Coordinates of C-alpha atoms and ligand atoms in Angstrom, one line a residue:
X1 CA 0.0 0.0 0.0
X2 CA 1.5 3.4 -1.1
X3 CA 1.6 6.4 1.2
X4 CA -0.1 8.4 -1.6
X5 CA -2.1 7.9 -4.8
X6 CA -0.6 11.0 -6.4
X7 CA 2.5 13.1 -5.7
X8 CA 2.4 16.4 -7.5
X9 CA 5.8 18.2 -7.9
X10 CA 5.5 21.9 -8.3
X11 CA 3.3 24.5 -6.6
X12 CA 2.6 26.9 -9.5
X13 CA -0.7 27.3 -11.2
X14 CA -0.5 23.9 -12.8
X15 CA 0.6 21.9 -9.8
X16 CA -1.9 23.4 -7.4
X17 CA -4.7 22.9 -9.9
X18 CA -3.8 19.3 -10.3
X19 CA -3.5 18.7 -6.5
X20 CA -7.0 20.3 -6.0
X21 CA -8.6 18.2 -8.8
X22 CA -7.0 14.9 -7.6
X23 CA -8.1 15.5 -4.0
X24 CA -11.6 16.5 -5.0
X25 CA -11.9 13.2 -6.9
X26 CA -10.9 11.3 -3.7
X27 CA -7.2 10.5 -4.5
X28 CA -4.8 10.8 -1.6
X29 CA -2.6 13.6 -2.8
X30 CA 0.7 15.2 -1.7
X31 CA 2.0 18.4 -3.3
X32 CA 5.8 19.1 -3.0
X33 CA 7.1 22.6 -3.8
X34 CA 10.7 23.4 -3.3
X35 CA 10.1 27.1 -2.5
X36 CA 6.8 28.8 -1.8
X37 CA 3.5 28.4 -3.6
X38 CA 3.6 30.5 -6.8
X39 CA 7.3 31.3 -6.5
X40 CA 8.1 30.1 -10.1
X41 CA 7.0 31.3 -13.5
X42 CA 3.4 32.0 -12.5
X43 CA 4.7 34.7 -10.1
X44 CA 6.2 36.6 -13.0
X45 CA 3.2 36.6 -15.3
X46 CA 0.7 39.4 -16.0
X47 CA -2.3 37.5 -14.7
X48 CA -4.3 38.1 -17.9
X49 CA -6.9 35.3 -18.4
X50 CA -7.2 36.3 -21.9
X51 CA -9.9 35.4 -24.5
X52 CA -7.0 33.7 -26.3
X53 CA -7.4 35.8 -29.5
X54 CA -3.7 36.4 -29.7
X55 CA -3.8 32.8 -30.9
X56 CA -6.4 33.2 -33.6
X57 CA -4.6 30.6 -35.8
X58 CA -5.3 27.9 -33.1
X59 CA -9.2 27.9 -32.8
X60 CA -9.2 25.1 -30.2
X61 CA -7.0 27.3 -27.9
X62 CA -9.4 30.3 -28.4
X63 CA -12.3 28.0 -27.4
X64 CA -10.4 26.6 -24.4
X65 CA -9.4 30.1 -23.1
X66 CA -12.9 31.5 -23.6
X67 CA -14.6 28.7 -21.6
X68 CA -11.8 28.7 -18.9
X69 CA -12.5 32.4 -18.4
X70 CA -16.2 31.5 -17.7
X71 CA -15.2 28.7 -15.3
X72 CA -12.7 30.9 -13.4
X73 CA -15.3 33.7 -13.1
X74 CA -17.6 31.1 -11.5
X75 CA -15.1 29.6 -9.0
X76 CA -12.8 32.6 -8.3
X77 CA -14.7 35.8 -9.1
X78 CA -13.4 37.6 -6.0
X79 CA -9.8 37.6 -7.3
X80 CA -10.7 38.5 -10.8
X81 CA -11.1 42.0 -12.3
X82 CA -12.2 43.3 -15.7
X83 CA -9.9 45.8 -17.4
X84 CA -10.9 48.0 -20.3
X85 CA -8.3 48.0 -23.0
X86 CA -7.5 50.4 -25.8
X87 CA -5.4 49.4 -28.9
X88 CA -4.4 52.8 -30.4
X89 CA -3.5 52.8 -34.1
X90 CA -1.0 55.2 -35.6
X91 CA -1.0 53.9 -39.2
X92 CA -3.6 52.8 -41.8
X93 CA -2.0 49.3 -41.9
X94 CA -3.0 48.8 -38.2
X95 CA -6.6 49.2 -39.1
X96 CA -6.8 46.0 -41.3
X97 CA -5.5 43.6 -38.7
X98 CA -7.8 45.3 -36.1
X99 CA -10.8 44.2 -38.2
X100 CA -10.0 40.5 -38.0
X101 CA -9.5 40.7 -34.3
X102 CA -12.7 42.6 -33.7
X103 CA -14.8 40.0 -35.6
X104 CA -13.3 37.0 -33.8
X105 CA -13.4 38.6 -30.3
X106 CA -16.9 39.8 -30.7
X107 CA -18.2 36.2 -31.5
X108 CA -17.5 35.0 -28.0
X109 CA -18.0 38.3 -26.1
X110 CA -21.4 37.6 -24.7
X111 CA -20.3 34.3 -23.2
X112 CA -17.6 36.1 -21.3
X113 CA -19.9 39.0 -20.3
X114 CA -17.9 41.7 -22.1
X115 CA -19.1 44.1 -24.9
X116 CA -18.2 43.5 -28.5
X117 CA -15.1 45.3 -29.8
X118 CA -15.7 48.9 -30.7
X119 CA -13.7 51.1 -33.1
X120 CA -13.2 54.6 -31.5
X121 CA -12.3 57.9 -33.1
X122 CA -9.2 59.6 -31.8
X123 CA -11.4 62.1 -29.9
X124 CA -13.3 59.3 -28.1
X125 CA -10.1 57.4 -27.4
X126 CA -8.5 60.4 -25.8
X127 CA -11.6 61.0 -23.7
X128 CA -11.2 57.5 -22.3
X129 CA -7.4 57.8 -21.9
X130 CA -6.0 61.4 -22.2
X131 CA -2.4 60.2 -21.9
X132 CA -2.5 58.6 -25.4
X133 CA -0.5 60.1 -28.3
X134 CA -2.9 62.7 -29.9
X135 CA -1.7 61.6 -33.3
X136 CA -3.5 58.3 -33.2
X137 CA -5.9 57.7 -36.1
X138 CA -8.3 55.4 -34.3
X139 CA -8.4 52.8 -31.5
X140 CA -10.0 49.5 -30.7
X141 CA -11.9 49.2 -27.3
X142 CA -12.4 45.9 -25.7
X143 CA -12.3 44.3 -22.2
X144 CA -10.3 41.4 -20.8
X145 CA -10.2 39.7 -17.3
X146 CA -7.2 39.5 -15.0
X147 CA -6.7 37.2 -12.1
X148 CA -4.4 37.5 -9.1
X149 CA -2.0 34.7 -10.0
X150 CA -0.6 34.3 -6.5
X151 CA -4.0 34.1 -4.9
X152 CA -5.3 31.6 -7.5
X153 CA -2.4 29.2 -6.7
X154 CA -2.7 29.8 -3.0
X155 CA -6.5 29.3 -3.0
X156 CA -6.2 26.1 -5.1
X157 CA -3.6 24.8 -2.6
X158 CA -5.6 25.8 0.5
X159 CA -8.8 24.2 -1.0
X160 CA -6.9 21.0 -1.7
X161 CA -5.5 21.1 1.9
X162 CA -8.9 21.7 3.5
X163 CA -10.2 18.6 1.6
X164 CA -7.4 16.5 3.0
X165 CA -4.4 16.9 0.6
X166 CA -0.9 17.4 2.1
X167 CA 0.7 20.6 0.9
X168 CA 4.4 20.8 1.7
X169 CA 6.3 24.0 0.8
X170 CA 10.1 24.3 0.9
X171 CA 10.4 20.6 0.0
X172 CA 12.6 20.0 -3.0
X173 CA 12.3 16.6 -4.9
X174 CA 15.8 15.2 -5.2
X175 CA 15.0 11.8 -6.6
X176 CA 12.1 9.9 -8.3
X177 CA 12.3 6.2 -7.6
X178 CA 11.5 3.9 -10.6
X179 CA 11.5 0.1 -10.1
X180 CA 10.8 -2.5 -12.8
X181 CA 9.5 0.2 -15.2
X182 CA 7.1 1.8 -12.6
X183 CA 7.4 4.9 -10.5
X184 CA 7.1 3.9 -6.8
X185 CA 8.1 6.9 -4.8
X186 CA 9.9 10.2 -4.4
X187 CA 12.7 11.5 -2.2
X188 CA 12.8 15.1 -1.1
X189 CA 14.7 17.5 1.0
X190 CA 12.7 19.5 3.6
X191 CA 14.5 22.9 3.7
X192 CA 12.6 23.9 6.8
X193 CA 13.7 21.0 8.9
X194 CA 16.9 20.1 7.0
X195 CA 15.7 16.5 6.7
X196 CA 15.7 14.1 3.8
X197 CA 12.4 12.3 3.5
X198 CA 10.8 9.8 1.1
X199 CA 7.2 8.7 0.4
X200 CA 5.8 5.9 -1.8
X201 CA 3.2 6.8 -4.4
X202 CA 1.4 5.2 -7.4
X203 CA 1.5 8.3 -9.6
X204 CA 4.0 11.3 -9.9
X205 CA 2.9 14.4 -11.8
X206 CA 5.8 16.6 -12.9
X207 CA 4.2 20.2 -13.0
X208 CA 7.4 22.1 -12.6
X209 CA 7.1 24.5 -15.6
X210 CA 10.6 25.5 -16.9
X211 CA 12.2 23.0 -14.5
X212 CA 10.3 20.0 -16.0
X213 CA 13.3 18.7 -18.0
X214 CA 15.4 18.6 -14.8
X215 CA 12.7 16.9 -12.8
X216 CA 12.0 14.3 -15.5
X217 CA 15.7 13.6 -15.5
X218 CA 15.5 12.7 -11.8
X219 CA 13.5 9.6 -13.0
X220 CA 15.7 9.1 -16.0
X221 CA 12.9 10.2 -18.3
X222 CA 13.4 12.2 -21.5
X223 CA 11.6 15.6 -21.9
X224 CA 12.2 18.6 -24.0
X225 CA 10.9 22.2 -23.7
X226 CA 11.3 25.3 -25.7
X227 CA 12.2 27.8 -23.0
X228 CA 11.2 31.4 -23.8
X229 CA 11.9 34.3 -21.5
X230 CA 9.8 37.3 -20.9
X231 CA 10.3 40.6 -19.0
X232 CA 7.9 42.9 -17.2
X233 CA 8.6 46.4 -16.0
X234 CA 6.8 48.0 -13.1
X235 CA 6.4 51.8 -13.1
X236 CA 5.8 53.8 -9.9
X237 CA 2.5 55.4 -10.9
X238 CA -0.7 55.0 -13.0
X239 CA 0.7 56.3 -16.2
X240 CA -2.7 55.2 -17.8
X241 CA -6.0 54.4 -16.2
X242 CA -7.0 51.8 -18.8
X243 CA -5.0 49.0 -20.4
X244 CA -3.1 49.8 -23.6
X245 CA -2.0 47.2 -26.2
X246 CA 0.4 48.5 -28.9
X247 CA 2.8 47.4 -31.6
X248 CA 6.4 47.2 -30.4
X249 CA 9.4 48.2 -32.4
X250 CA 9.5 44.8 -34.1
X251 CA 5.8 44.6 -34.8
X252 CA 5.0 42.3 -31.8
X253 CA 2.2 43.3 -29.5
X254 CA 3.1 44.6 -26.0
X255 CA 0.9 45.9 -23.2
X256 CA 0.7 48.4 -20.4
X257 CA -1.8 47.5 -17.6
X258 CA -2.7 49.7 -14.6
X259 CA -2.7 47.9 -11.3
X260 CA -3.5 49.7 -8.1
X261 CA -1.1 52.7 -8.0
X262 CA 1.4 51.2 -10.4
X263 CA 1.4 50.0 -14.1
X264 CA 2.9 46.8 -15.5
X265 CA 4.6 47.0 -18.9
X266 CA 5.3 43.8 -20.8
X267 CA 6.4 41.7 -22.3
X268 CA 9.4 40.4 -24.3
X269 CA 9.7 36.9 -25.7
X270 CA 13.1 35.5 -26.4
X271 CA 14.3 31.9 -26.8
X272 CA 16.6 31.2 -23.9
X273 CA 19.0 28.5 -22.6
X274 CA 19.6 30.3 -19.3
X275 CA 19.1 28.6 -16.0
X276 CA 15.5 29.4 -14.9
X277 CA 16.9 30.0 -11.4
X278 CA 19.1 32.9 -12.4
X279 CA 17.3 34.6 -15.3
X280 CA 17.1 38.4 -15.0
X281 CA 15.6 41.1 -17.2
X282 CA 18.3 42.9 -19.3
X283 CA 18.7 46.5 -20.1
X284 CA 17.8 45.8 -23.7
X285 CA 14.5 44.2 -22.8
X286 CA 13.6 47.2 -20.5
X287 CA 14.5 49.7 -23.3
X288 CA 12.6 47.7 -25.9
X289 CA 9.5 47.9 -23.8
X290 CA 9.8 51.6 -22.9
X291 CA 10.8 52.7 -26.5
X292 CA 7.9 50.7 -28.0
X293 CA 5.2 52.0 -25.6
X294 CA 6.5 55.6 -25.8
X295 CA 5.1 55.9 -29.3
X296 CA 1.5 55.6 -28.0
X297 CA 2.0 56.8 -24.4
X298 CA 4.6 59.6 -24.7
X299 CA 4.6 60.4 -21.0
X300 CA 5.8 57.0 -20.0
X301 CA 9.4 58.2 -19.5
X302 CA 8.2 60.6 -16.8
X303 CA 7.5 57.6 -14.5
X304 CA 10.2 55.8 -12.5
X305 CA 10.9 52.1 -13.3
X306 CA 10.8 50.6 -9.8
X307 CA 11.4 47.0 -10.8
X308 CA 11.8 44.6 -13.7
X309 CA 11.0 40.9 -13.5
X310 CA 11.7 38.0 -15.8
X311 CA 10.0 34.7 -16.2
X312 CA 10.5 31.7 -18.4
X313 CA 7.6 30.2 -20.5
X314 CA 7.9 26.4 -20.6
X315 CA 6.7 26.1 -24.2
X316 CA 6.1 22.9 -26.2
X317 CA 9.3 22.0 -28.0
X318 CA 8.3 23.0 -31.5
X319 CA 11.5 24.1 -33.3
X320 CA 12.4 25.9 -36.6
X321 CA 9.5 28.3 -36.3
X322 CA 9.4 31.8 -34.8
X323 CA 8.6 31.7 -31.1
X324 CA 5.3 33.6 -31.7
X325 CA 4.1 30.6 -33.8
X326 CA 4.8 28.0 -31.2
X327 CA 1.6 26.7 -29.8
X328 CA 0.4 28.2 -26.5
X329 CA -1.5 25.0 -25.9
X330 CA -0.2 22.2 -23.6
X331 CA 1.0 18.6 -24.0
X332 CA 0.7 15.8 -21.4
X333 CA 3.7 13.4 -21.6
X334 CA 2.9 10.0 -20.2
X335 CA 6.3 8.4 -19.5
X336 CA 4.9 4.8 -19.5
X337 CA 6.5 4.3 -23.0
X338 CA 9.9 5.5 -21.6
X339 CA 9.9 2.8 -18.8
X340 CA 8.3 5.1 -16.2
X341 CA 4.7 3.9 -15.8
X342 CA 2.9 6.3 -13.4
X343 CA 5.0 9.3 -14.2
X344 CA 3.4 12.2 -16.2
X345 CA 4.9 15.5 -17.2
X346 CA 3.5 18.7 -18.6
X347 CA 5.0 20.9 -21.3
X348 CA 3.4 24.2 -22.6
X349 CA 0.2 25.7 -21.3
X350 CA -0.7 29.0 -19.7
X351 CA -2.1 30.3 -16.4
X352 CA -5.6 30.7 -17.9
X353 CA -5.5 26.9 -18.8
X354 CA -4.3 25.6 -15.5
X355 CA -7.7 24.2 -14.4
X356 CA -8.2 22.5 -17.9
X357 CA -4.7 21.0 -17.7
X358 CA -5.5 19.6 -14.3
X359 CA -8.8 18.1 -15.5
X360 CA -7.1 16.4 -18.4
X361 CA -4.3 14.9 -16.3
X362 CA -6.6 13.8 -13.5
X363 CA -8.8 12.0 -16.1
X364 CA -5.7 10.1 -17.2
X365 CA -4.7 9.3 -13.5
X366 CA -8.3 8.2 -12.7
X367 CA -8.2 5.8 -15.6
X368 CA -4.8 4.4 -14.6
X369 CA -6.0 3.9 -11.0
X370 CA -9.5 2.6 -11.9
X371 CA -11.3 5.5 -10.2
X372 CA -14.6 6.7 -11.7
X373 CA -15.2 10.3 -10.5
X374 CA -16.2 13.3 -12.6
X375 CA -14.2 16.5 -12.5
X376 CA -15.9 19.2 -10.3
X377 CA -13.2 21.9 -10.3
X378 CA -15.2 24.1 -12.6
X379 CA -18.2 24.0 -10.2
X380 CA -16.8 24.2 -6.7
X381 CA -16.0 27.7 -5.5
X382 CA -12.5 28.5 -4.2
X383 CA -12.3 29.7 -0.6
X384 CA -13.7 33.3 -0.3
X385 CA -16.0 33.0 -3.3
X386 CA -19.0 31.6 -1.4
X387 CA -20.9 34.9 -1.3
X388 CA -20.9 38.6 -2.2
X389 CA -19.1 41.1 0.1
X390 CA -20.6 44.4 1.0
X391 CA -17.4 46.5 1.3
X392 CA -19.1 49.7 2.4
X393 CA -21.1 48.0 5.1
X394 CA -18.0 46.2 6.5
X395 CA -15.9 49.4 6.3
X396 CA -18.5 51.3 8.4
X397 CA -19.1 48.4 10.9
X398 CA -15.3 48.1 11.6
X399 CA -14.5 51.8 11.3
X400 CA -12.1 51.2 8.4
X401 CA -11.4 53.0 5.1
X402 CA -13.4 51.5 2.2
X403 CA -10.3 51.4 0.1
X404 CA -8.4 49.2 2.6
X405 CA -11.4 46.8 2.9
X406 CA -11.9 46.7 -0.9
X407 CA -8.3 45.8 -1.5
X408 CA -8.6 43.1 1.2
X409 CA -11.8 41.8 -0.5
X410 CA -10.0 41.6 -3.8
X411 CA -7.6 39.2 -2.1
X412 CA -9.8 37.1 0.1
X413 CA -13.5 37.6 -0.7
X414 CA -15.8 36.5 2.2
X415 CA -12.8 35.9 4.5
X416 CA -12.5 39.7 4.9
X417 CA -14.8 39.5 7.9
X418 CA -12.6 37.0 9.7
X419 CA -9.7 39.4 9.3
X420 CA -11.6 42.4 10.5
X421 CA -12.9 40.4 13.5
X422 CA -9.3 40.3 14.7
X423 CA -9.4 44.1 15.1
X424 CA -12.3 44.0 17.6
X425 CA -10.1 43.2 20.6
X426 CA -7.0 44.7 19.0
X427 CA -7.9 48.0 17.3
X428 CA -4.2 48.8 16.9
X429 CA -4.1 45.9 14.3
X430 CA -5.9 48.3 11.9
X431 CA -2.6 50.0 11.4
X432 CA -1.4 50.0 7.8
X433 CA 1.9 48.1 7.6
X434 CA 2.3 48.4 3.8
X435 CA 0.9 51.9 2.9
X436 CA 1.4 51.4 -0.9
X437 CA -1.0 48.4 -1.3
X438 CA -2.4 49.0 1.6
X439 CA -2.2 46.1 4.0
X440 CA -3.1 46.2 7.7
X441 CA -1.5 44.4 10.6
X442 CA -4.6 42.2 11.2
X443 CA -4.4 40.8 7.6
X444 CA -0.7 40.0 8.0
X445 CA -1.4 38.1 11.2
X446 CA -4.4 36.3 9.6
X447 CA -2.2 35.3 6.7
X448 CA 0.6 33.9 8.9
X449 CA -1.9 31.9 10.9
X450 CA -3.9 30.5 8.0
X451 CA -1.8 30.6 4.8
X452 CA 1.5 29.0 5.8
X453 CA 4.0 31.7 4.8
X454 CA 7.5 31.2 6.1
X455 CA 9.2 34.4 5.0
X456 CA 8.5 38.1 4.3
X457 CA 8.7 37.2 0.6
X458 CA 5.9 34.6 1.1
X459 CA 3.9 37.4 2.6
X460 CA 4.5 39.5 -0.5
X461 CA 3.0 36.8 -2.7
X462 CA -0.1 36.5 -0.4
X463 CA -0.7 40.2 0.3
X464 CA 1.3 42.2 -2.2
X465 CA 3.3 43.9 0.6
X466 CA 6.4 45.6 -0.7
X467 CA 5.3 45.6 -4.4
X468 CA 4.2 49.2 -4.6
X469 CA 6.3 52.3 -5.5
X470 CA 8.5 52.0 -2.3
X471 CA 9.3 48.4 -3.1
X472 CA 9.4 47.4 0.6
X473 CA 11.4 50.3 1.9
X474 CA 8.9 51.3 4.6
X475 CA 7.2 47.9 5.3
X476 CA 9.9 45.2 5.3
X477 CA 11.1 45.7 8.9
X478 CA 7.6 46.0 10.2
X479 CA 6.3 42.9 8.4
X480 CA 9.4 40.9 9.5
X481 CA 8.7 41.9 13.1
X482 CA 5.1 40.6 12.9
X483 CA 6.3 37.4 11.2
X484 CA 9.0 37.0 13.9
X485 CA 6.4 37.4 16.7
X486 CA 3.9 35.0 15.1
X487 CA 6.4 32.3 14.3
X488 CA 8.5 32.8 17.4
X489 CA 11.7 33.7 15.5
X490 CA 14.9 34.8 17.3
X491 CA 16.4 38.3 16.9
X492 CA 19.0 36.9 14.6
X493 CA 16.4 35.1 12.5
X494 CA 14.4 38.4 12.3
X495 CA 17.5 40.2 10.9
X496 CA 18.0 37.4 8.5
X497 CA 14.4 37.8 7.3
X498 CA 14.9 41.6 6.7
X499 CA 18.1 41.1 4.8
X500 CA 16.8 38.2 2.8
X501 CA 13.7 40.2 1.7
X502 CA 15.8 43.2 0.8
X503 CA 18.2 41.0 -1.2
X504 CA 15.2 39.4 -3.0
X505 CA 13.7 42.9 -3.9
X506 CA 17.2 43.9 -5.0
X507 CA 17.2 41.3 -7.8
X508 CA 14.3 43.1 -9.5
X509 CA 15.4 46.7 -8.6
X510 CA 18.9 46.3 -9.9
X511 CA 18.4 45.9 -13.7
X512 CA 16.4 49.1 -14.3
X513 CA 18.2 51.2 -11.8
X514 CA 18.9 54.6 -13.2
X515 CA 17.5 58.1 -13.3
X516 CA 14.9 58.9 -10.6
X517 CA 15.1 55.5 -9.0
X518 CA 18.7 56.1 -7.8
X519 CA 17.9 58.7 -5.0
X520 CA 15.1 56.4 -3.8
X521 CA 17.5 53.5 -3.5
X522 CA 20.0 55.8 -1.7
X523 CA 17.2 56.5 0.9
X524 CA 16.4 52.8 1.3
X525 CA 20.1 52.0 1.7
X526 CA 20.4 54.8 4.2
X527 CA 17.5 53.6 6.2
X528 CA 18.5 49.9 6.4
X529 CA 22.3 50.0 6.2
X530 CA 23.0 53.2 8.3
X531 CA 20.0 54.0 10.5
X532 CA 19.2 50.3 11.2
X533 CA 22.9 49.4 11.2
X534 CA 22.1 46.2 9.4
X535 CA 25.5 46.0 7.7
X536 CA 27.2 46.0 11.1
X537 CA 25.0 43.6 13.0
X538 CA 26.1 40.2 14.3
X539 CA 29.1 38.2 13.4
X540 CA 31.0 38.8 10.1
X541 CA 28.9 37.8 7.1
X542 CA 29.0 37.8 3.3
X543 CA 28.1 41.1 1.6
X544 CA 24.5 41.1 0.4
X545 CA 23.7 41.8 -3.2
X546 CA 21.7 44.8 -2.3
X547 CA 24.7 46.4 -0.7
X548 CA 26.5 46.7 -4.1
X549 CA 25.7 50.4 -4.7
Ligands
LIG601 C1 6.5 37.0 -18.9 C2 5.4 36.1 -18.9 C3 4.1 36.5 -18.9 C4 3.0 35.6 -18.9 N1 1.7 36.1 -18.9 C5 0.7 35.3 -18.9 C6 -0.6 35.8 -18.8 O1 -0.9 37.0 -18.8 N2 -1.6 34.9 -18.8 C7 -1.4 33.5 -18.9 O2 -2.4 32.8 -18.9 N3 -0.2 33.0 -18.9 C8 0.9 33.9 -18.9 N4 2.2 33.4 -18.9 C9 2.4 31.9 -18.9 C10 2.2 31.3 -17.5 O3 2.8 32.2 -16.5 C11 2.8 30.0 -17.3 O4 2.5 29.2 -18.4 C12 2.4 29.3 -16.1 O5 2.4 30.2 -15.0 C13 3.2 28.1 -15.7 O6 2.8 27.6 -14.5 P1 3.4 26.3 -13.9 O7 2.7 25.9 -12.6 O8 3.3 25.2 -15.0 O9 5.0 26.6 -13.7 P2 5.7 27.4 -12.5 O10 4.8 28.6 -12.1 O11 7.0 27.7 -13.0 O12 5.7 26.4 -11.3 C14 6.6 25.3 -11.2 C15 7.0 25.1 -9.8 O13 7.8 23.9 -9.7 C16 8.7 24.1 -8.6 N5 9.8 23.2 -8.7 C17 10.8 23.1 -9.6 N6 11.6 22.1 -9.4 C18 11.1 21.5 -8.2 C19 11.6 20.3 -7.5 N7 12.7 19.6 -7.8 N8 10.8 20.0 -6.3 C20 9.7 20.7 -6.0 N9 9.3 21.8 -6.7 C21 10.0 22.1 -7.8 C22 9.2 25.6 -8.8 O14 9.7 26.1 -7.6 C23 7.9 26.3 -9.2 O15 7.2 26.9 -8.2 C24 3.2 34.2 -18.8 C25 4.6 33.8 -18.8 C26 5.6 34.7 -18.7 C27 7.0 34.2 -18.6

C-alpha cells in the first residue's frame, strides 16, 4: 500500500490545480514545492486570463481560453477583475489587422460578459485615456479579465489542503524512484527541517514549468521544452488608467496595464538557454518595452521604473518556427512508454488553462487507478468566493477605510470578515503596515496563521506587501517583526528575514536602476544600512547583493 495515490511536484498554477482536482476526486494527494506556492513562472506573469485571441490561428486554444474564463469567473470571481483595454492605431495598416481581431473577439464576447469590440475615433479614445498620443488615427476598445495569479495558486492549494491533501512547501524533490518500469516513490529535502524524506506513491505528476526537464531527468525520463523568457517592468504610478496594447518596435504586440497605484509594462519573448533559477531582465529588454510604448503613451518616461522581473515560459518543443508561432497549448507526456509507468509531465500551457490542464491529467490518472469520479473543479468555489461582500457596510461596521477593505476583499472575498474580527479586541491591528498596497497588521497576522507563509517574501506573494512604489522600503522591517512574533523567531532570524527580503527585492530593482530611481534607493540603503545598522549587525557575514551600490 502506497503512502499516496498521487504526488504532484511543483506549486505553481498547474501543480496546485492538479492537487485540487485529484483531492476532490478522492485521490490521496501530496504536493511538494521546493520554495513557496507561486514562486516560479506564475509569479512573474501578467495574470491576464485572456480570451486567447492572440492565438487566432489555433481555434481550439481560443475556445479553451474562452470557456476557462467563464469557469474561473464562476469559481474565483473575488480575485478577478475586468480591465478596459485600448489598442491605439498610428497607421492605416494597423486598421486592417484590427478588423479580424474585432470580428473574432466579438463572436464570444457575450459568453464572457464583455461588450463586443468597438472602433473609436481619436477624440473618443482620448476622452477615455487622455495620456495617449494625440496623433492616433483610431483605436479598438475591448475588455479582458485579470486574475491575481498568487492568490489563485494559494487558494487552489488551500482548497486541496482543506479537503485532505498534504501541501508541503520548501520541499525539493531530489529523486524519483523507478522500479521495474514503474514509479514507486519520491525522495525530497525539507528545507525547513533540514531532513531528507521519502514517500511511496502510485503516480507522480511533474508540474514544474521550466524545471520540468530537470525533474523528469531525476526519474531518467526524456523531456524537451522550448524555453522562452519574458520581462515585465513596473512603473511607480498609474501612467494610464485603462490597459493599452500596442505594436512594439519589431511589430509584436506589447501591453501596459494599470494595477492599483502602479502600471505593468510587458512583455518580451526570447528563446533562452539560461538557468531558470538565475534569469534576469536585461537593459535591452527594458529599453525595448519603454521605447515601444513611448510611441503611443509619450509620458511613460516621466515615471520611475521601480522594478523589472523575468519569467520563463515552458513552451512545447516546436523548433524551426518563430517563437510567436509556437503553440500556447499544452501537452501531457505519459512516460509509460519510456519505462516510467505512473510518471506524467506537462509541457506548454498558460495560467488561464491551469484548471483545464489539471482536469485532463486527472482524467488520465483516474483511468490508470481505476477511479470513476467526474471533474468538479469548474463548479466548486474556491475559498472566499462563497458569497458577495458588502465592502461599504463592512468598512462602516469596523471603522475602516473602504479602500483598505476593498483591497482586502480583492484578495480574500468573504474571508475579509474573519480578518476584520481580529481588530475587535486589537484596534491597533488596523494600522497600515504596507501603505502602498495598503495592508493592515490584522491581515498579515491572519495570513501567517492560515496561509502558511515562512518568509516576508511569502507574505508579499499572499498580500502584495512591498510591491508598490517604495518596493518594501517602509514595510519590510515591520512585516518581518510581525512574522517573527507570530512564528517565534529569534532576533538573529528576524534580521536574516529583513536582509533576505531586501536581497530578494534587489534582484528586481537592480536591472532598471537609473534616473529617478537612484535617489530612492539611496534612501532605502540609508534607512537599512545606516540607521538600522544592518550592515554591522552580528558576526562577520557575506556582503548582500543589495549592498552593491
Ligand atoms: C513574462 C510572462 C508573462 C506571462 N503572462 C501570462 C498571462 O498573462 N496569462 C497567462 O495565462 N499566462 C501567462 N504566462 C504563462 C504562465 O505564467 C505559465 O504558463 C504558467 O504560470 C506556468 O505555471 P506552472 O505551474 O506550470 O509553472 P511554475 O509557475 O514555474 O511552477 C513550477 C514550480 O515547480 C517548482 N519546482 C521546480 N523544481 C522542483 C523540485 N525539484 N521539487 C519541488 N518543486 C519544484 C518551482 O519552484 C515552481 O514553483 C506568462 C509567462 C511569462 C514568462
